[in-house]
Coordinates of C-alpha atoms in Angstrom, one line a residue:
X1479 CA 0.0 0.0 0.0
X1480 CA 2.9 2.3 0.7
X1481 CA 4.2 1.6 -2.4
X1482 CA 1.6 2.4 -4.3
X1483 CA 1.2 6.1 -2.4
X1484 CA 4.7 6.5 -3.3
X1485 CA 4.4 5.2 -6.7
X1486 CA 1.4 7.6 -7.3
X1487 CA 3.4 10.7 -5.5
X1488 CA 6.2 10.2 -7.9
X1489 CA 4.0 9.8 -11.2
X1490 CA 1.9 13.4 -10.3
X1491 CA 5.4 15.1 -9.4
X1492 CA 6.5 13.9 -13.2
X1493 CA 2.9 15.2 -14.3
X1494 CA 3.6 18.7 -12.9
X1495 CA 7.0 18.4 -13.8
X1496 CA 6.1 17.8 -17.4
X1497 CA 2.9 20.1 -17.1
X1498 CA 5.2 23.0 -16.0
X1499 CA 7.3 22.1 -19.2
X1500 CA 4.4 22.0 -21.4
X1501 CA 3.5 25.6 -20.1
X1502 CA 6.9 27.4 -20.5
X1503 CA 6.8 25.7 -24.2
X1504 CA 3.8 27.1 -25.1
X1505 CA 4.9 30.5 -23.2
X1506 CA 7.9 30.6 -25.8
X1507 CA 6.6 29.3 -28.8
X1508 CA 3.9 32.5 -28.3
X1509 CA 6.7 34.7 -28.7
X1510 CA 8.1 32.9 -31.8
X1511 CA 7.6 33.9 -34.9
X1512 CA 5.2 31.6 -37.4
X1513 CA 7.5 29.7 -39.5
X1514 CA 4.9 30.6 -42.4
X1515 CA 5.3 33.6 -41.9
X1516 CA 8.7 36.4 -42.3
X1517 CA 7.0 38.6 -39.4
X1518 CA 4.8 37.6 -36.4
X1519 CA 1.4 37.5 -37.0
X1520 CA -0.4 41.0 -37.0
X1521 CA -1.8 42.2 -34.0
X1522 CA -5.5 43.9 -35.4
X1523 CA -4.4 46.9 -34.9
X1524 CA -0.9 46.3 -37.6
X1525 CA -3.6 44.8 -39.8
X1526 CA -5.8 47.5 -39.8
X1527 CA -3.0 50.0 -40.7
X1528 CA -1.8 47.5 -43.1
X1529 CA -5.1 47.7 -45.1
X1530 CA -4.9 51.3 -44.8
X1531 CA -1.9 51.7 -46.4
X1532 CA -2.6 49.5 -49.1
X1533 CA -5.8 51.8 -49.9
X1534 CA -3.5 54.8 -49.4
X1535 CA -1.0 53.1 -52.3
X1536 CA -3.5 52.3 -54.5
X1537 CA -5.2 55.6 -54.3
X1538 CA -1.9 57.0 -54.9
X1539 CA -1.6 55.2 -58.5
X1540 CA 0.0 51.7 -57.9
X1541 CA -3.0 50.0 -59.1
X1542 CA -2.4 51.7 -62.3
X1543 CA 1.0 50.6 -62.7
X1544 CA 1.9 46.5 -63.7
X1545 CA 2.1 43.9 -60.5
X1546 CA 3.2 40.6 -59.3
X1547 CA 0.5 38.6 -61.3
X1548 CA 1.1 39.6 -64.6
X1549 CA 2.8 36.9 -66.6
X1550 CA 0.3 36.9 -68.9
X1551 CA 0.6 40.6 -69.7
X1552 CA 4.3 40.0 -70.5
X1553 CA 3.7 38.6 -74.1
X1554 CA 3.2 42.3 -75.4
X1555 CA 6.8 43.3 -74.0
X1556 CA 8.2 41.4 -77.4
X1557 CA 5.8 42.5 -79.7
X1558 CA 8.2 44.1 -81.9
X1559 CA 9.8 40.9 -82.8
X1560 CA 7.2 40.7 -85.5
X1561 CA 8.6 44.0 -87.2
X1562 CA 12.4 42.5 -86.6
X1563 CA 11.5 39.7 -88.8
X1564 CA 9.4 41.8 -91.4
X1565 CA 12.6 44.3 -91.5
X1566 CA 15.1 41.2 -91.9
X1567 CA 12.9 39.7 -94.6
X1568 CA 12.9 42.6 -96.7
X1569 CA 16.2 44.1 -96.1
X1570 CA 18.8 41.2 -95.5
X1571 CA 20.6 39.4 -98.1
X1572 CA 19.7 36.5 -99.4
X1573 CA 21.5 34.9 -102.4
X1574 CA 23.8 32.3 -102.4
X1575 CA 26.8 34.3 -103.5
X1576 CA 26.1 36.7 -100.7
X1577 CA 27.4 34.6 -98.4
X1578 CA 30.4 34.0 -101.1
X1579 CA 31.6 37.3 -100.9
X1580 CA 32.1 37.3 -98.0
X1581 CA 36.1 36.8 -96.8
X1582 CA 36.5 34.3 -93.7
X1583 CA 38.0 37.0 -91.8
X1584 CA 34.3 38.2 -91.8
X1585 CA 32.2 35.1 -91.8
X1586 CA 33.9 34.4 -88.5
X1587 CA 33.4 38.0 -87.2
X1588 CA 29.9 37.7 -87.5
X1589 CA 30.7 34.7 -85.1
X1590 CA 32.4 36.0 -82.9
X1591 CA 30.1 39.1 -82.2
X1592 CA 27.7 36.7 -81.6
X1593 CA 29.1 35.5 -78.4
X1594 CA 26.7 34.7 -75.4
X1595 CA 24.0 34.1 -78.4
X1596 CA 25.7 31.7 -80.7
X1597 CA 27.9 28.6 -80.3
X1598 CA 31.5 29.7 -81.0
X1599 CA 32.1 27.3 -83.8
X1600 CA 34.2 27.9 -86.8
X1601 CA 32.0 28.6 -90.1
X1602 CA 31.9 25.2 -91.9
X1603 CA 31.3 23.9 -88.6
X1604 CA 28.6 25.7 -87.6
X1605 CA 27.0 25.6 -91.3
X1606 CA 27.4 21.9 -91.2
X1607 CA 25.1 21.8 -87.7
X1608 CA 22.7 24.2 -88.8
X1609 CA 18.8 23.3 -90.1
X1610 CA 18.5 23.0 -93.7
X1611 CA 16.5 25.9 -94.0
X1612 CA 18.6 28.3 -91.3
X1613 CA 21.9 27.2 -93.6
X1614 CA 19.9 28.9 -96.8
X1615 CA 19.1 32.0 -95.0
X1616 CA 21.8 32.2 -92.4
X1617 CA 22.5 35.8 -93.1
X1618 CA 19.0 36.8 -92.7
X1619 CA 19.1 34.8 -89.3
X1620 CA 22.4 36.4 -88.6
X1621 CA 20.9 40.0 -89.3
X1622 CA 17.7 39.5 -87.1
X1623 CA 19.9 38.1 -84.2
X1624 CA 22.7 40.8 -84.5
X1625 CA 19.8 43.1 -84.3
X1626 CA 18.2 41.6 -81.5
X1627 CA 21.6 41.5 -79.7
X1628 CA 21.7 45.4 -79.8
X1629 CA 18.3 45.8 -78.7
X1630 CA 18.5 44.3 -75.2
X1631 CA 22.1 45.0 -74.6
X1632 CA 20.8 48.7 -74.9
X1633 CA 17.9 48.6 -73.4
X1634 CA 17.1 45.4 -71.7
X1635 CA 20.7 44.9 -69.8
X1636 CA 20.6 48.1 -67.7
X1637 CA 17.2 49.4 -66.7
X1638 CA 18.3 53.0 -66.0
X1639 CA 20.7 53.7 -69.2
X1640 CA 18.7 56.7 -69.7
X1641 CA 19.2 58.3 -66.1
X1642 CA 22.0 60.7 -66.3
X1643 CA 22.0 62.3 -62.4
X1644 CA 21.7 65.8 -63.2
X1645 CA 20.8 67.9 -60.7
X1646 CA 20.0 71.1 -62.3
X1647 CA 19.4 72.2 -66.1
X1648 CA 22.6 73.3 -66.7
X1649 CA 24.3 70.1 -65.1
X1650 CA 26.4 68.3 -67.5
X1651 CA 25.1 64.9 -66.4
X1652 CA 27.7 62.0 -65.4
X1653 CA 28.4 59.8 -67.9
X1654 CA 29.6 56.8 -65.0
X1655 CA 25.9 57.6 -63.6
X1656 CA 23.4 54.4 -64.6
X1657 CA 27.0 52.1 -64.6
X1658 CA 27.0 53.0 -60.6
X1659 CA 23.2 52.3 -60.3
X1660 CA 23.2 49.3 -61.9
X1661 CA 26.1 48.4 -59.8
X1662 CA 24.2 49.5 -56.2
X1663 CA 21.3 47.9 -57.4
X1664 CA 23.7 44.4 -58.3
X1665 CA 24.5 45.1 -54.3
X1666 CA 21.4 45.5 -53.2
X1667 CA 20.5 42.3 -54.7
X1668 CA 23.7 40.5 -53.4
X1669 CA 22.3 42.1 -49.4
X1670 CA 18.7 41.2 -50.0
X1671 CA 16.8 40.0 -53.4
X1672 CA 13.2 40.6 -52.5
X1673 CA 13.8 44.1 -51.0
X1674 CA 16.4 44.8 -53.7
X1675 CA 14.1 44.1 -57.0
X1676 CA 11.5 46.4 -55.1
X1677 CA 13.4 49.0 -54.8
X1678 CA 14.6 48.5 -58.7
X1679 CA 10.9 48.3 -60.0
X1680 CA 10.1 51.7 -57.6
X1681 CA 12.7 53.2 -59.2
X1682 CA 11.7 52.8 -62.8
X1683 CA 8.3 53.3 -62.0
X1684 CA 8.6 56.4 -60.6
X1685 CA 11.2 58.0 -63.3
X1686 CA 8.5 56.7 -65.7
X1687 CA 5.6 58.6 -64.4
X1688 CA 3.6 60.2 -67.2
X1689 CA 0.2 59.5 -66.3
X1690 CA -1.5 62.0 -63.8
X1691 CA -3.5 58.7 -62.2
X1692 CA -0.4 57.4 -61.3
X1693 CA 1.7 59.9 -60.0
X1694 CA 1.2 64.0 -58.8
X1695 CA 4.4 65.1 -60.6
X1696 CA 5.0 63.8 -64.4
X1697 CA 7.9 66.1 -65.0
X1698 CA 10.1 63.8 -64.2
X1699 CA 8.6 60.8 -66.1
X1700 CA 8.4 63.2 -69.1
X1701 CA 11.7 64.2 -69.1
X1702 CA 12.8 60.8 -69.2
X1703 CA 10.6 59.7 -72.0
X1704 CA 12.1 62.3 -74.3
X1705 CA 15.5 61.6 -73.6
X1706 CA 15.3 58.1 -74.5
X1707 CA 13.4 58.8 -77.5
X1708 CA 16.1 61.4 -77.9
X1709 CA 18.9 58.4 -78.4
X1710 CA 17.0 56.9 -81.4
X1711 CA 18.1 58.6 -84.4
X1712 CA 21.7 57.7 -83.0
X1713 CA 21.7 54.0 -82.0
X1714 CA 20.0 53.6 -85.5
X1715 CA 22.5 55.2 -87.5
X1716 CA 25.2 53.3 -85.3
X1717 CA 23.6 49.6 -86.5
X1718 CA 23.4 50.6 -89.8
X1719 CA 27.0 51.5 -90.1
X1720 CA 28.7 48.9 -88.0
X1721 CA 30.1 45.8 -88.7
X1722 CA 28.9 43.0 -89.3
X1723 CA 25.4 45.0 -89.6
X1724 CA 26.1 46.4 -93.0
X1725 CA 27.5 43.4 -94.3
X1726 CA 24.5 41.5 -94.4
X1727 CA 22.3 44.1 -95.6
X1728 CA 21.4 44.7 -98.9
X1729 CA 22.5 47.6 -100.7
X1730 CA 19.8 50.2 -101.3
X1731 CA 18.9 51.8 -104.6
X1732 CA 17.9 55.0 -103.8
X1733 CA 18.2 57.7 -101.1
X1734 CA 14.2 57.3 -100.7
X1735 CA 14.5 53.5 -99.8
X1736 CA 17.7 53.8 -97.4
X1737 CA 15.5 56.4 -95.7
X1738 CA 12.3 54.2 -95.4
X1739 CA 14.7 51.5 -94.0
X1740 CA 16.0 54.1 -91.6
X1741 CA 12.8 55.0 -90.7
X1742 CA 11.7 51.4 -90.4
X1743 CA 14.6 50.6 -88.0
X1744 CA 13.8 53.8 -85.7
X1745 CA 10.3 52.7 -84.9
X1746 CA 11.6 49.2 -84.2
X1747 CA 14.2 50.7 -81.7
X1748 CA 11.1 52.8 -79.9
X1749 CA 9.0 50.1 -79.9
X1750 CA 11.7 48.1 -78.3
X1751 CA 12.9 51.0 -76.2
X1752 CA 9.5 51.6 -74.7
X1753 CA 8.9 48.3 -73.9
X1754 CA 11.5 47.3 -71.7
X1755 CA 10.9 51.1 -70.3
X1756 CA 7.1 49.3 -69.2
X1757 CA 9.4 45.9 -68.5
X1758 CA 11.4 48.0 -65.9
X1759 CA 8.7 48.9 -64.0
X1760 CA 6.9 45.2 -63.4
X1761 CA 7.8 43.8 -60.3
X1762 CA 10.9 41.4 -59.6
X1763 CA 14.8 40.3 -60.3
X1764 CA 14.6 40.5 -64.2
X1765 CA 17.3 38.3 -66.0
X1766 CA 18.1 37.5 -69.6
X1767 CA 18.7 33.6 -70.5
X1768 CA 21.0 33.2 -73.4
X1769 CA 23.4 30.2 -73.9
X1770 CA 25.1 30.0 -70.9
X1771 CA 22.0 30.2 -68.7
X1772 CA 19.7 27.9 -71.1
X1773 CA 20.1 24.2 -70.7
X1774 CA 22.7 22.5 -74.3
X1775 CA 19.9 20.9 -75.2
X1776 CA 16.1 21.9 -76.7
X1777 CA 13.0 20.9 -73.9
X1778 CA 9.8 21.7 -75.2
X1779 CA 7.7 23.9 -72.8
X1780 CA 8.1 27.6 -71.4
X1781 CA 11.2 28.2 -71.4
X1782 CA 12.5 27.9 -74.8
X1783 CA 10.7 28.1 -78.8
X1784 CA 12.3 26.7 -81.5
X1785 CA 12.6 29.0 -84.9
X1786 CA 10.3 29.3 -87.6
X1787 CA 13.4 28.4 -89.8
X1788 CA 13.7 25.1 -87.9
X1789 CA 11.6 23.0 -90.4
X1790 CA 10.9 20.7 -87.1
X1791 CA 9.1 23.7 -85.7
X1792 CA 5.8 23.2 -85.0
X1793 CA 6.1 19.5 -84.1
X1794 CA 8.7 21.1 -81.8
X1795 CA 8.7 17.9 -79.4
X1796 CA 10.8 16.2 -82.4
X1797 CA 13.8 18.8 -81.4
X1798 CA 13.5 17.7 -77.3
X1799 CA 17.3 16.9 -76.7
X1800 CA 18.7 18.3 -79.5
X1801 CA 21.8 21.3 -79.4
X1802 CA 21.0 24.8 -79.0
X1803 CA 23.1 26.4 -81.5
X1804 CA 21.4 30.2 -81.9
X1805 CA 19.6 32.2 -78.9
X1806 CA 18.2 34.9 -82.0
X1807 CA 16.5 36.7 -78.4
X1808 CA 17.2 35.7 -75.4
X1809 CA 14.2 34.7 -73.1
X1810 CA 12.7 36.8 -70.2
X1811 CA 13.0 35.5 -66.4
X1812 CA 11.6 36.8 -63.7
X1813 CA 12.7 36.3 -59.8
X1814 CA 11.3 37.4 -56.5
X1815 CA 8.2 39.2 -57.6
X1816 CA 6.4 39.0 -54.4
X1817 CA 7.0 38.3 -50.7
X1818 CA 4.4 35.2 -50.6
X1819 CA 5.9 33.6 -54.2
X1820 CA 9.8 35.0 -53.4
X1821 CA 11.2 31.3 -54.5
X1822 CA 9.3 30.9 -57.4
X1823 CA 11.4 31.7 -61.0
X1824 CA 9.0 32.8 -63.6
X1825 CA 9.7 31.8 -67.4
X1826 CA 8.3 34.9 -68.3
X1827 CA 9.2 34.8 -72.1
X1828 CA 10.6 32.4 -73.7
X1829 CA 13.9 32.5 -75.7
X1830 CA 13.8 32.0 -79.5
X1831 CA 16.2 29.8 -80.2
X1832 CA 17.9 27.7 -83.6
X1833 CA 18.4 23.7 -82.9
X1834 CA 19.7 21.4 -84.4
X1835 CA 17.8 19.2 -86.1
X1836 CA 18.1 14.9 -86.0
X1837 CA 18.7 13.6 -89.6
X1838 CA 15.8 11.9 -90.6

């Protein structure tokens, strides 16, 4: 019997024991923060003021700008890949002997400026892994990727080219200005990605501000749309005179067609222009996949679209495992949009890319 007193003493001593535990747990984990969560939970009163603020942006203009859910909006950002091709149908050359003329110092200049969007092959090598149909029109493909090339390194690369820090009117601008942005922005990203492509998409949005409904002051967001607009006449003239540009153009017969195809390439370069101006202000880490981001090999989905040259094209499961040789535009990735999606990676666009094709 005494045994059993003790026995039953030392069991509720464990209880309270344990139940003491169980208490100074549960004390803690109150105090700990959700694991679902970055933040504790909101108190009602934080929530309330959240809400409130989120009116307060909206009525401020955000819900007029782009947001996290927008992926598929982001099809209109390449719209004027339709006018590339038209421009490289009509104005590239096409003949056999084109590519005849041409010495090998050049044939594998055209190579080589296409590093990062073509395999570094030599020519006969290359022309032998090419698609029947690429092979015949290779210059054409060389023109609309040389093209493409310029485009987003101008414009695509470096969401604030245009900013150029003045401070007054009669400030001559630093010419080192958007190289040290994009460089604080890279370290912002490196310190924290979410907070850092915020701050980035912000940025653009509010030195793009043209619209009344979206922002108080449009002086600033005006200024900016005529200086890049400003830049067109000149990047033109700069692809139309470099090489290997005007090597795989065809020569124009008249100062009235050379000026249409001027003309035709500057409202490319706006369209293009104004469109990554809109991509820079859509939230997230933007990044450009060319050959050394893209897998070696063709997969069928999102991330990657075979050419309309490849003659495999729209039975494009055919060219699953098979070399990338060509990224003619690169494809459009998007990181860290939102807090509550912050790991996801969004094939926002896909690249256009030349493959090899199996011999049948």
């Amino acid at each position: 019997m005494g045994a059993t007193k003790s026995k039953q003493k030392k069991q509720k001593s464990q209880e309270d024991t344990l139940s003491v535990e169980h208490q100074q747990k549960k004390a803690k984990m109150s105090t700990c923060r959700d694991p679902k969560y970055d933040y504790p939970r909101y108190t009602h009163k934080e929530y309330l003021r959240e809400i409130r603020e989120m009116k307060n942006l909206i009525e401020a203009g955000m819900l007029g700008w782009p947001g996290p859910g927008n992926k598929d909006d982001m099809f209109h950002t390449l719209t004027f890949t339709v006018d590339v091709q038209s421009f490289v149908i009509e104005h590239a050359k096409v003949k056999p002997e084109d590519v005849d003329h041409l010495s090998d110092t050049q044939k594998q200049t055209i190579i080589s400026h296409l590093a990062g969007y073509c395999v570094q092959e030599k020519w006969e090598v290359l022309m032998g892994l090419l698609p029947d149909l690429v092979r015949e029109k290779v210059l054409e493909v060389f023109l609309e990727t040389l093209i493409y090339k310029d485009i987003f390194e101008r414009f695509f690369v470096n969401f604030f080219w245009y900013f150029d820090g003045k401070m007054s009117p009669t400030d001559e601008g630093d010419e080192t200005f958007t190289a040290r942005l994009k460089h604080l922005y890279d370290q912002f990203y490196a310190t924290n990605p979410l907070m850092a492509a915020l701050w980035r998409s912000e940025t653009n949005r509010l030195a793009n501000s043209t619209d009344i409904r979206k922002a108080s002051d449009t002086l600033l967001g005006t200024y900016h749309l005529d200086r890049r607009q400003s830049f067109i006449g000149q990047f033109v003239d700069n692809a139309l005179s470099s090489e290997p540009i005007r090597w795989l153009l065809k020569e124009t017969s008249s100062t009235e067609e050379a000026d249409r195809r001027h003309k035709d390439l500057c409202r490319i370069y706006h369209m293009a222009m104004e469109s990554a101006a809109e991509l820079g202000n859509i939230r997230g880490h933007i990044d450009l996949e060319m050959l050394a981001t893209l897998p070696r090999t063709f997969t069928s989905g999102e991330r990657m679209q075979s050419h309309e040259y490849n003659l495999l094209h729209e039975d494009s499961n055919l060219l699953d495992g098979q070399r990338i040789l060509m990224v003619v535009y690169p494809g459009i990735v998007r990181r860290y949009i939102c807090a509550l999606e912050k790991y996801v990676t969004e094939y926002s666009t896909a690249a256009y890319v030349v493959v090899e094709e199996q011999a049948q």
